[in-house]
Coordinates of C-alpha atoms and ligand atoms in Angstrom, one line a residue:
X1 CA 0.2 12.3 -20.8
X2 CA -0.2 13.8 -17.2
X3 CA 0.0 12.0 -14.6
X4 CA -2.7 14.2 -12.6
X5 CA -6.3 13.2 -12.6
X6 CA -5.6 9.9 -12.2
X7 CA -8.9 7.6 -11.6
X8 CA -8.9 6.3 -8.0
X9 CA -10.0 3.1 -10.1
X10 CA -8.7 2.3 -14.0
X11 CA -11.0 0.3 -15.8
X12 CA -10.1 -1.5 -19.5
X13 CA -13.5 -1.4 -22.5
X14 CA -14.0 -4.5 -23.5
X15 CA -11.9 -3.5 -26.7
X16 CA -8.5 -2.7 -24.3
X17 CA -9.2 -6.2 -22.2
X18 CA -6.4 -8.7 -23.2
X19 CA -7.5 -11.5 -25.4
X20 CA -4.5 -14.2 -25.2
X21 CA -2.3 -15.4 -22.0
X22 CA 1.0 -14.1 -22.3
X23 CA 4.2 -16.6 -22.0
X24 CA 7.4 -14.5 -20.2
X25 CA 9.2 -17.8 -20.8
X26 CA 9.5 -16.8 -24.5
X27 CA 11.2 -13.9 -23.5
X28 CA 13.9 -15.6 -21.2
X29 CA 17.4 -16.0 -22.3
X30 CA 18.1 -18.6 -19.8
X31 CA 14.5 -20.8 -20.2
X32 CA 13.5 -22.9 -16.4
X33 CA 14.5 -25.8 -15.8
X34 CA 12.4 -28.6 -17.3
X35 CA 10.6 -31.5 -15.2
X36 CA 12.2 -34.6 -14.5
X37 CA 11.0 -37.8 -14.2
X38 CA 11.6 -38.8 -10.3
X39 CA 12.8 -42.3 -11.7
X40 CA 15.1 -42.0 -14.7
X41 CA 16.1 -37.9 -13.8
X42 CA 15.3 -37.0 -17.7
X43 CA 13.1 -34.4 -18.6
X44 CA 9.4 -35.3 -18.8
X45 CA 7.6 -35.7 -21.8
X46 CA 4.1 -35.4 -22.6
X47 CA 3.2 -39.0 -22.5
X48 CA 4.2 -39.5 -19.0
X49 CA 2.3 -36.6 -17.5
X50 CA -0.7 -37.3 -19.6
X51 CA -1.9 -39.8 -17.1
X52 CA -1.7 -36.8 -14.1
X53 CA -2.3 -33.5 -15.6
X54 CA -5.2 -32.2 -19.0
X55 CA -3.7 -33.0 -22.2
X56 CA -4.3 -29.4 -23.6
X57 CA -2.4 -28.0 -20.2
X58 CA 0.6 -30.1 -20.6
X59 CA 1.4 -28.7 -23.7
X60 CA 1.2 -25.4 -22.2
X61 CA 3.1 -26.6 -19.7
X62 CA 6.1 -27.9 -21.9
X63 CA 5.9 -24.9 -24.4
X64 CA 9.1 -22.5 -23.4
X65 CA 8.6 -20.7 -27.0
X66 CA 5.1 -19.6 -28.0
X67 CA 4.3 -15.8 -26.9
X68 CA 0.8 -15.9 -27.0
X69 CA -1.8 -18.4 -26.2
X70 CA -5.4 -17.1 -27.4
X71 CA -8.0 -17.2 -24.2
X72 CA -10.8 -19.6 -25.4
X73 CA -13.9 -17.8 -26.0
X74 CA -15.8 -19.8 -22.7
X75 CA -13.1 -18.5 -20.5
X76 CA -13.5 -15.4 -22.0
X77 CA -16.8 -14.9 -21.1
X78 CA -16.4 -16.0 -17.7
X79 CA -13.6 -14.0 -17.2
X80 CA -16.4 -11.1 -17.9
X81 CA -18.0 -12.2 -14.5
X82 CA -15.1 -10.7 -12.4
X83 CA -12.9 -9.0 -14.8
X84 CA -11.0 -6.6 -15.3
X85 CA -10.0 -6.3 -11.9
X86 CA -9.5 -2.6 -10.7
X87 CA -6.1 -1.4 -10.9
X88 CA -6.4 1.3 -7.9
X89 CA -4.6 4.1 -7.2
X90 CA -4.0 4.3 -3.5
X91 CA -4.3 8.2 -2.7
X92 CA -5.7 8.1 0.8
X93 CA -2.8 5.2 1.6
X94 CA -0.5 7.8 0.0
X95 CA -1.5 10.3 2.1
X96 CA -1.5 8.5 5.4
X97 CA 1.7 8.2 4.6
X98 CA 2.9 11.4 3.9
X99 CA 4.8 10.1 0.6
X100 CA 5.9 11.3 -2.7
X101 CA 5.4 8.1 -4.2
X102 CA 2.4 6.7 -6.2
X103 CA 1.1 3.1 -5.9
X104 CA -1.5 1.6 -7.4
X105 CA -2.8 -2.1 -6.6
X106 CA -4.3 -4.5 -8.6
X107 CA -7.3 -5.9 -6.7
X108 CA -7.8 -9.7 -7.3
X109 CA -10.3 -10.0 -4.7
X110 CA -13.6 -8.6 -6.4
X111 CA -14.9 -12.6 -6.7
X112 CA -16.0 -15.0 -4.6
X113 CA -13.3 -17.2 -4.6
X114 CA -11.6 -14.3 -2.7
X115 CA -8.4 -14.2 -5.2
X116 CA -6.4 -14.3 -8.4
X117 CA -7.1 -18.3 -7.9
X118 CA -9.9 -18.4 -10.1
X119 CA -8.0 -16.9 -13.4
X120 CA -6.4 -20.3 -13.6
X121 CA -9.0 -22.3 -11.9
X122 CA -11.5 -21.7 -14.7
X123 CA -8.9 -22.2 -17.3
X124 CA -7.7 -25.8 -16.3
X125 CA -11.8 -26.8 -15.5
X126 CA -12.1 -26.3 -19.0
X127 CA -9.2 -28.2 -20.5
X128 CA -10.5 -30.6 -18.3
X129 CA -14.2 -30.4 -19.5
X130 CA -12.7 -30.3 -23.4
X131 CA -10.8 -33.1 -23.0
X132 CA -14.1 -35.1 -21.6
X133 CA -13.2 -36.1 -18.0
X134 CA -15.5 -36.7 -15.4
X135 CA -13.7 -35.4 -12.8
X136 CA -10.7 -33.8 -11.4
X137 CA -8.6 -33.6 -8.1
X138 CA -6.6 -30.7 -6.4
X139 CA -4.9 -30.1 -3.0
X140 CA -5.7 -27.0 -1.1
X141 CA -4.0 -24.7 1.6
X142 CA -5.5 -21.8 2.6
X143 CA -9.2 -23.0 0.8
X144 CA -8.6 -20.0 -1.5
X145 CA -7.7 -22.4 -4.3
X146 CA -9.7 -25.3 -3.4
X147 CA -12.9 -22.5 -3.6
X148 CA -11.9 -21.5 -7.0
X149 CA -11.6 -24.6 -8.4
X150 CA -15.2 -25.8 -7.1
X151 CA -16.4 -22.6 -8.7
X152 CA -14.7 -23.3 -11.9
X153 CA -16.2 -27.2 -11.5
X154 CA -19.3 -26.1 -11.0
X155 CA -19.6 -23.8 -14.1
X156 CA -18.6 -27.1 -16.1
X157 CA -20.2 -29.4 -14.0
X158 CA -17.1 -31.6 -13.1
X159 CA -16.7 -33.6 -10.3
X160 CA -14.1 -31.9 -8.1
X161 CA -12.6 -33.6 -5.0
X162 CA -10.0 -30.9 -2.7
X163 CA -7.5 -32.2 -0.2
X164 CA -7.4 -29.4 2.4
X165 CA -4.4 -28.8 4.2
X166 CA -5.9 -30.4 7.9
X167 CA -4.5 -27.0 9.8
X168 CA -6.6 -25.0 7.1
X169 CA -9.6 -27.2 7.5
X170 CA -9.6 -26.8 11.3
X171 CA -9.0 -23.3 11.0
X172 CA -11.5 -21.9 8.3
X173 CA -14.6 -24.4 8.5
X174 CA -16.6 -21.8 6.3
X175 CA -14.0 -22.4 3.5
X176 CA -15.2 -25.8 3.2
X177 CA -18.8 -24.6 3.3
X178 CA -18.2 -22.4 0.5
X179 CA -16.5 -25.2 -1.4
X180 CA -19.7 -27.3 -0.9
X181 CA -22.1 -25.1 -1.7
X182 CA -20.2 -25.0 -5.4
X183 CA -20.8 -28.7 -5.1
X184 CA -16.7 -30.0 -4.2
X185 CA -15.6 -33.4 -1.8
X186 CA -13.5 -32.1 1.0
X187 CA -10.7 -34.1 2.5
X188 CA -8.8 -32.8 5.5
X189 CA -5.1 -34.1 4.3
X190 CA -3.1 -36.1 5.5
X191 CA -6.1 -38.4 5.4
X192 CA -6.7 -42.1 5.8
X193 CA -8.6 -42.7 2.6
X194 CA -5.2 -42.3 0.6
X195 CA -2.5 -44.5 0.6
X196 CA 0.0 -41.7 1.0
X197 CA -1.8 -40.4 3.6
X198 CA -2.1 -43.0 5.4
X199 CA 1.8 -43.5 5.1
X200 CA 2.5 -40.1 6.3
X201 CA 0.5 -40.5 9.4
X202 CA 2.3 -43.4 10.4
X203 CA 5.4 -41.6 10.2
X204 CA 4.3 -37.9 11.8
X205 CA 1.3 -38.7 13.8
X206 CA -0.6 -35.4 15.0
X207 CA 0.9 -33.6 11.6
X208 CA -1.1 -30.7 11.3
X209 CA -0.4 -31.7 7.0
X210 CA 1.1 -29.3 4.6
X211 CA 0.4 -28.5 0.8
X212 CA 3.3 -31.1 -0.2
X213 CA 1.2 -33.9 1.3
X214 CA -2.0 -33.1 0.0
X215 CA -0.9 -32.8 -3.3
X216 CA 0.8 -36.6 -3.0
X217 CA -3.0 -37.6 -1.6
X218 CA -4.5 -35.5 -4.8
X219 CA -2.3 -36.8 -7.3
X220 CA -2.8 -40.2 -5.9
X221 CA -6.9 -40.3 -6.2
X222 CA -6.2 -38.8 -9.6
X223 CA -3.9 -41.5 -11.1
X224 CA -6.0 -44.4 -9.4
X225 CA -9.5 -43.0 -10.8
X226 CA -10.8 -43.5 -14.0
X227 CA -11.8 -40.1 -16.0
X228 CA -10.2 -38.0 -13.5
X229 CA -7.0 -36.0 -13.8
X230 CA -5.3 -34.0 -11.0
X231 CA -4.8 -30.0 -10.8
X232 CA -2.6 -27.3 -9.0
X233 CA -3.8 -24.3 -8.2
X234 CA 0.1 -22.6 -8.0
X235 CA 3.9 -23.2 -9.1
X236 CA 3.7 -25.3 -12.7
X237 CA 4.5 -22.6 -15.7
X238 CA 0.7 -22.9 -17.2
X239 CA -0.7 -21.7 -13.9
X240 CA 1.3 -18.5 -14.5
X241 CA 0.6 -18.2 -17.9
X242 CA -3.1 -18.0 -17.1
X243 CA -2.0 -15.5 -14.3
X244 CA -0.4 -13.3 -16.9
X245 CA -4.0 -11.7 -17.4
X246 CA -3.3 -9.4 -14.0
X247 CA -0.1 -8.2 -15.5
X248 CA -1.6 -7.7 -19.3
X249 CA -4.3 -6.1 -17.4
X250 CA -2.3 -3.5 -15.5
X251 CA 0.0 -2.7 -18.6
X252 CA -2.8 -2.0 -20.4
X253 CA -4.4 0.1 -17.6
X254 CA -1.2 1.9 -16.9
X255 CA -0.7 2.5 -20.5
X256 CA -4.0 4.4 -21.1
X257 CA -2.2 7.3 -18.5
X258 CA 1.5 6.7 -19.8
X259 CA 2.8 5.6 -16.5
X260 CA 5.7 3.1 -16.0
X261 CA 6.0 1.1 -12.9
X262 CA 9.6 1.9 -11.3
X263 CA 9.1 -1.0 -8.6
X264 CA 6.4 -4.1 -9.0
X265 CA 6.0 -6.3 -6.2
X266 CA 4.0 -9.1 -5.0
X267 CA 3.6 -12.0 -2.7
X268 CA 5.0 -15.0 -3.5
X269 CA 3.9 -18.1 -2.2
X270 CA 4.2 -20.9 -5.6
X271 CA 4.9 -17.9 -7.6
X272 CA 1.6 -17.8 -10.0
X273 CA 0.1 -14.5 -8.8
X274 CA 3.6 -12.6 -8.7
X275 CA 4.3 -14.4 -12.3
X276 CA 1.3 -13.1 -13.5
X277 CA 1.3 -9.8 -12.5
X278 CA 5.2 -9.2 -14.2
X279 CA 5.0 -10.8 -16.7
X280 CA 4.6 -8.2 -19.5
X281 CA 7.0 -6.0 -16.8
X282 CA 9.7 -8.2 -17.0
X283 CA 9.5 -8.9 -20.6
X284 CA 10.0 -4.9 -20.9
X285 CA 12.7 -5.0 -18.0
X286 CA 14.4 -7.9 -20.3
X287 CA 14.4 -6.3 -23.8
X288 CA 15.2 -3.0 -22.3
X289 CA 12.0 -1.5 -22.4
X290 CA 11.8 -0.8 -19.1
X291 CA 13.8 -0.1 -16.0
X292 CA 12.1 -1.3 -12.8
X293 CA 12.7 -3.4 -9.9
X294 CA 10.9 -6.2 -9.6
X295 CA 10.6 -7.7 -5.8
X296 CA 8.9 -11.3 -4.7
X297 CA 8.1 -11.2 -1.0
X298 CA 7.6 -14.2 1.0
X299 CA 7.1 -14.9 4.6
X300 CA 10.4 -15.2 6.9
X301 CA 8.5 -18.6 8.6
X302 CA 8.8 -19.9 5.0
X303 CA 11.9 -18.1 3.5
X304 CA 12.4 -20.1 -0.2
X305 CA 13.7 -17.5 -2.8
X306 CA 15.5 -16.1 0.3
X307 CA 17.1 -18.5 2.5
X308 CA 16.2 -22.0 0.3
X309 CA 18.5 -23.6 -2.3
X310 CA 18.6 -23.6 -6.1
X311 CA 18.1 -27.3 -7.1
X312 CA 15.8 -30.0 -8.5
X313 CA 13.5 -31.0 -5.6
X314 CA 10.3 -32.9 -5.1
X315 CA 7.1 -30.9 -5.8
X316 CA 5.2 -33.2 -2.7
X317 CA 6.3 -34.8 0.1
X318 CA 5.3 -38.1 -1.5
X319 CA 8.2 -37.8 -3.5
X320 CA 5.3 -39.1 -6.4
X321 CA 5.6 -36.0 -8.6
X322 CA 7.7 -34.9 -11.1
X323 CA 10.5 -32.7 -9.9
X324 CA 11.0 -29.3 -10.6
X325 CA 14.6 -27.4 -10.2
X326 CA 13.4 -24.4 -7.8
X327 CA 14.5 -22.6 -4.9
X328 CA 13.2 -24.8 -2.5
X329 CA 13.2 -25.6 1.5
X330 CA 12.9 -29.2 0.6
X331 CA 9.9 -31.4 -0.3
X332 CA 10.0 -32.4 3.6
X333 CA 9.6 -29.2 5.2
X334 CA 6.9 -28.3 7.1
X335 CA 6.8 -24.5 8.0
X336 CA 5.1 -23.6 11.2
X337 CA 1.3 -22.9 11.3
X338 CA 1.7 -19.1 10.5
X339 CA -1.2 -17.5 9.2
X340 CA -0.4 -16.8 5.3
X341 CA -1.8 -20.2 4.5
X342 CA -1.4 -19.8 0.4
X343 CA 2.6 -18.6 1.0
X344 CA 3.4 -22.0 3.1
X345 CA 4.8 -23.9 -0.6
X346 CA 8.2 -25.2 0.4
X347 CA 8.8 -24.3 -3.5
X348 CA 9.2 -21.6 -6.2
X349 CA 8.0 -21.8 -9.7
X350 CA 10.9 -22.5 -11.6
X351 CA 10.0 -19.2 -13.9
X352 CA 10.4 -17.1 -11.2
X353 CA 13.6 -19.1 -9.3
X354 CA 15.3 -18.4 -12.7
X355 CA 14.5 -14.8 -12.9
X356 CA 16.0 -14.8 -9.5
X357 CA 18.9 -16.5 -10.1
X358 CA 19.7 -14.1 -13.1
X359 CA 19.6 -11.2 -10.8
X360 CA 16.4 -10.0 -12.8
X361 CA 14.2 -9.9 -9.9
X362 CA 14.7 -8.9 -6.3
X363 CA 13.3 -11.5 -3.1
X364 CA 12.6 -10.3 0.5
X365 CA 10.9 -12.1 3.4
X366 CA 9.0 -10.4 6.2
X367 CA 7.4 -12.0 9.4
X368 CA 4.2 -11.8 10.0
X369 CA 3.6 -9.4 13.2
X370 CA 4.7 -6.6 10.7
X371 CA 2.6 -7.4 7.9
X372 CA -0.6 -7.6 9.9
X373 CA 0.5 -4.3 10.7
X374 CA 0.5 -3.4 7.2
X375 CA -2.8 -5.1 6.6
X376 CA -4.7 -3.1 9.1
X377 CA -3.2 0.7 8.0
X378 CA -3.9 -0.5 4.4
X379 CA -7.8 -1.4 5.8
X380 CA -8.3 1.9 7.7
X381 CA -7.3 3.7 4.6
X382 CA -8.5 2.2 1.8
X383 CA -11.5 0.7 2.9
X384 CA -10.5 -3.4 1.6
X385 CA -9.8 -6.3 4.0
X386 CA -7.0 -7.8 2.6
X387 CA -5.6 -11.5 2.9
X388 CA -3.1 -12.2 5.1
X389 CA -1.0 -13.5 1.8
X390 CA -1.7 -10.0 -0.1
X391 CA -0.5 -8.1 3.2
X392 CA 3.1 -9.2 2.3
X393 CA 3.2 -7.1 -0.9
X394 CA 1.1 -4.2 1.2
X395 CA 4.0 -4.3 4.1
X396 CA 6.8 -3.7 0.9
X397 CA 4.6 -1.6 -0.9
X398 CA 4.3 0.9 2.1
X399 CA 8.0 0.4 3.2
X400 CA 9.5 1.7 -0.1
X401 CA 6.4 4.2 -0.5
X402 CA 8.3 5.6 3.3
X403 CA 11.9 5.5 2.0
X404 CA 10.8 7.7 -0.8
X405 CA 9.6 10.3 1.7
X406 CA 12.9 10.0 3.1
X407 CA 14.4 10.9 -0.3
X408 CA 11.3 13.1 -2.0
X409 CA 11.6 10.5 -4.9
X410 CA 8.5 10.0 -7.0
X411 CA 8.2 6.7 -7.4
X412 CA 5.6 4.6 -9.1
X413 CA 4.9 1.7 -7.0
X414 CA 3.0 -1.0 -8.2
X415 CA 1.9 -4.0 -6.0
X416 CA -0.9 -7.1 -6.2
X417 CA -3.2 -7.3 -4.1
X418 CA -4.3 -11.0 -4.0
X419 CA -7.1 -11.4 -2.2
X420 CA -9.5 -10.4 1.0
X421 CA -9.4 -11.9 4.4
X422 CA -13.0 -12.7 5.2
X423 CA -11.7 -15.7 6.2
X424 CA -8.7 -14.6 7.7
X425 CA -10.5 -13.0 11.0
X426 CA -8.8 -16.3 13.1
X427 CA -5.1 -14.7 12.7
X428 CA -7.0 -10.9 12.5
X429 CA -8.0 -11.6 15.9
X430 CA -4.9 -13.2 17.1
X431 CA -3.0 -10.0 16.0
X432 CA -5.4 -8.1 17.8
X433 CA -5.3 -9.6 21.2
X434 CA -1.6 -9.5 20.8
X435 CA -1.3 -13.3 20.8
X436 CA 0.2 -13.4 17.3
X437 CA 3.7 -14.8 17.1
X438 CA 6.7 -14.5 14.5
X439 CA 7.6 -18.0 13.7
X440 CA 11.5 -17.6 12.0
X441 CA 13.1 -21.2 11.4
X442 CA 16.8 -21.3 12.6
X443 CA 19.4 -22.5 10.4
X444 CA 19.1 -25.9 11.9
X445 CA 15.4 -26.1 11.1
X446 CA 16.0 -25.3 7.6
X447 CA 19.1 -27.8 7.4
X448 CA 16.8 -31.1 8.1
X449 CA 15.2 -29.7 5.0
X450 CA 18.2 -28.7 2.5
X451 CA 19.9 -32.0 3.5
X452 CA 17.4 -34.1 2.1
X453 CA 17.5 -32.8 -1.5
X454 CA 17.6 -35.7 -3.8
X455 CA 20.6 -35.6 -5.6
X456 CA 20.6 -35.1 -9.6
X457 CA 23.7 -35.8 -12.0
Ligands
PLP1 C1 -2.7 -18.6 -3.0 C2 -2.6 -17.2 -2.7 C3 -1.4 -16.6 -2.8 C4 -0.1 -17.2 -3.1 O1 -0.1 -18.0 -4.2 P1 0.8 -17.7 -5.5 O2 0.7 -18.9 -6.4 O3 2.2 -17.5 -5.0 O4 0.3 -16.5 -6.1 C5 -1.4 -15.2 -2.6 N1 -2.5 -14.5 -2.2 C6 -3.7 -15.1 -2.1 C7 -4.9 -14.3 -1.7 C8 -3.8 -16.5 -2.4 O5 -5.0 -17.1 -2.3

């Protein structure tokens, strides 16, 4: 079919909208790493994460094999709320920018939670509510996740207590209100009602907190509560499996017009959104199907895929979680306070790490200045506020939608865009008064890190 006449937005019937999540491990030669246990180093089974995470999401946690996991019928029709996201093809950013190329975004930020979060959020509230809990914890960063999952709560009136990264907390105060208003507990971590916490401001006082201590805090209140089970919001392989809807999504979109991506690229902060949106890409790009590069961007103040190590690694700095083998900065970095609060994970999903280490997908990192440069010619033009986070793929996106001007190439570029950055207008208005800085760790910096890798026969 033509590629002229293209929608500026491509909506799915309710007939074309995917009905099952969509495993990419079943389609890796080389599967991730498993979990270990941080005790005896072997891989975790079921039984011993059964007192942290949902039964019913442990099992899609463990499962490397099964393609397709049916969407429940609940989550289904909550999906309908928000979904299908647009997929969006960016003429007027096209033509600001004088290219060749076509790109097309898939908008994740048409809900209140402001993201992609909720696709999972609603997902693991409902294992939870199946399995009969009364409550559940989760760490947030940003607040995008911590939102979510109080909307998700809410919908199945759960309990739901968030451990907000302190620097977020400070930073975005409405976050919290929105969080309340859906009825959630807000922490700023590290905290003294935690025993972790408590621990780690002993030994950093003034710690601003990062994601990696909020999740030891979560996991803590989780483990020590009866009825309650702890959630993550990014990195584990069943947060990326519910993800997989944005990427069966834009398939199916792109499919109704006969287009194939060349280049797909997305931020990367755990991995989860970026997971989700290749996932039926990089199946294609793995069976031969398709030829197209595939491109994770993360921040340069928080450079994993790009300047961490390939190795087994705490998931938390309270060294109380399983741990995952992932490109990784260590469990013990802290980036500095840049302004993509969701990409500050010192981590990578091991999906994704894997994919990277095969050479099947490509990793840059870019520093901040330049992508709220990006963020603001993508506002002017195309009339969405984006999140800082989502500006990463947008500062790519454009970058290789100029190179094909320089070679009159046609390229199909596809890119997610996460979320909106309502309430990103903190670090909007730092860019604007010119008071926004490019943090880049030196090799030192990143050394403290890497050396304290726990070491795994
Ligand atoms: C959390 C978040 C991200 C990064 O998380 P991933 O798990 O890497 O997808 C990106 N964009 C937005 C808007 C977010 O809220």
């Amino acid at each position: 079919m033509a590629t002229e006449n293209i929608p500026y937005k491509i909506y799915l019937t309710e007939e074309e909208m995917p009905k099952a999540w969509y495993n990419l491990r079943s389609a890796m030669k080389n599967k991730p790493a498993p979990l270990l246990n941080p005790g005896t180093h072997q891989p975790m089974k079921a039984e011993e994460l059964a007192p942290v995470f949902c039964d019913e999401l442990i099992k899609q946690e463990l499962d490397n094999d099964t393609e397709y996991f049916p969407i429940p019928e609940e989550i289904l029709n909550f999906y309908k709320m928000y979904r299908p996201s647009p997929l969006v093809r960016a003429y007027c950013l096209e033509k600001e920018l004088g290219t060749p190329a076509k790109i097309y975004y898939k908008f994740e930020g048409n809900n209140t939670s402001g993201s992609h979060k909720l696709n999972s959020a609603i997902a693991q509230a409902y294992y939870a509510k199946k399995q009969g809990l009364k409550g559940v914890t989760t760490e947030t960063g940003a607040g995008q996740w911590g939102t979510a999952f109080s909307m998700a709560c809410s919908y199945f009136k759960l309990d739901c207590k968030v451990f907000m990264v302190k620097v977020s907390y400070e930073q975005k105060p409405f976050r919290r209100e929105v969080m309340r208003t859906y009825g959630a507990d807000v922490t700023p971590s590290p905290s003294m009602t935690t025993n972790i916490g408590k621990k780690i401001l002993a030994d950093h006082p003034g710690t601003t907190g990062s994601l990696g201590c909020a999740i030891s805090e979560a996991v803590e209140v989780a483990t020590s509560t009866p009825g309650y089970r702890y959630v993550l919001g990014s990195v584990l392989n069943q947060v990326l499996l519910h993800q997989s809807i944005i990427g069966l999504e834009t398939q199916a979109a792109l499919d109704k017009y006969g287009i194939k991506p060349d280049i797909v690229i997305g931020c990367a902060g755990g991995g989860s959104n970026l997971g989700g949106l290749i996932a039926p890409f990089m199946r294609d790009k793995i069976n031969g199907k398709l030829d197209c590069r595939i491109v994770a961007v993360e921040p340069a103040s928080c450079p994993s895929l790009t300047r961490g190590k390939y190795a087994y690694d705490f998931c938390d700095t309270g060294m109380v979680c399983p741990l995952a083998k992932m490109y990784t900065l260590g469990s013990g970095f802290i980036p500095a306070p840049n302004h993509a609060g969701g990409l500050r994970y010192h981590g990578m999903s091991s999906v994704l790490s894997q994919l990277y280490d095969d050479g099947l997908m490509e990793a840059t990192s870019v520093p901040q200045v330049k992508v709220f440069e990006a963020a603001e010619q993508f506002a002017r033009v195309e009339g969405i506020l984006p999140a800082p986070e989502s500006s990463h793929a947008i500062r790519v996106a454009i970058d290789e939608a100029l190179k094909c001007k320089e070679t009159g190439e046609e390229k199909t570029i596809v890119f997610g865009l996460t979320g909106t950055g309502y309430f990103d207008l903190v670090a909007y208005q730092k860019f604007h008064d010119g008071l926004m800085e490019d943090y880049i760790p030196t090799d030192e910096e990143l050394k403290v890190g890497l050396d304290k890798l726990p070491v795994i026969d």
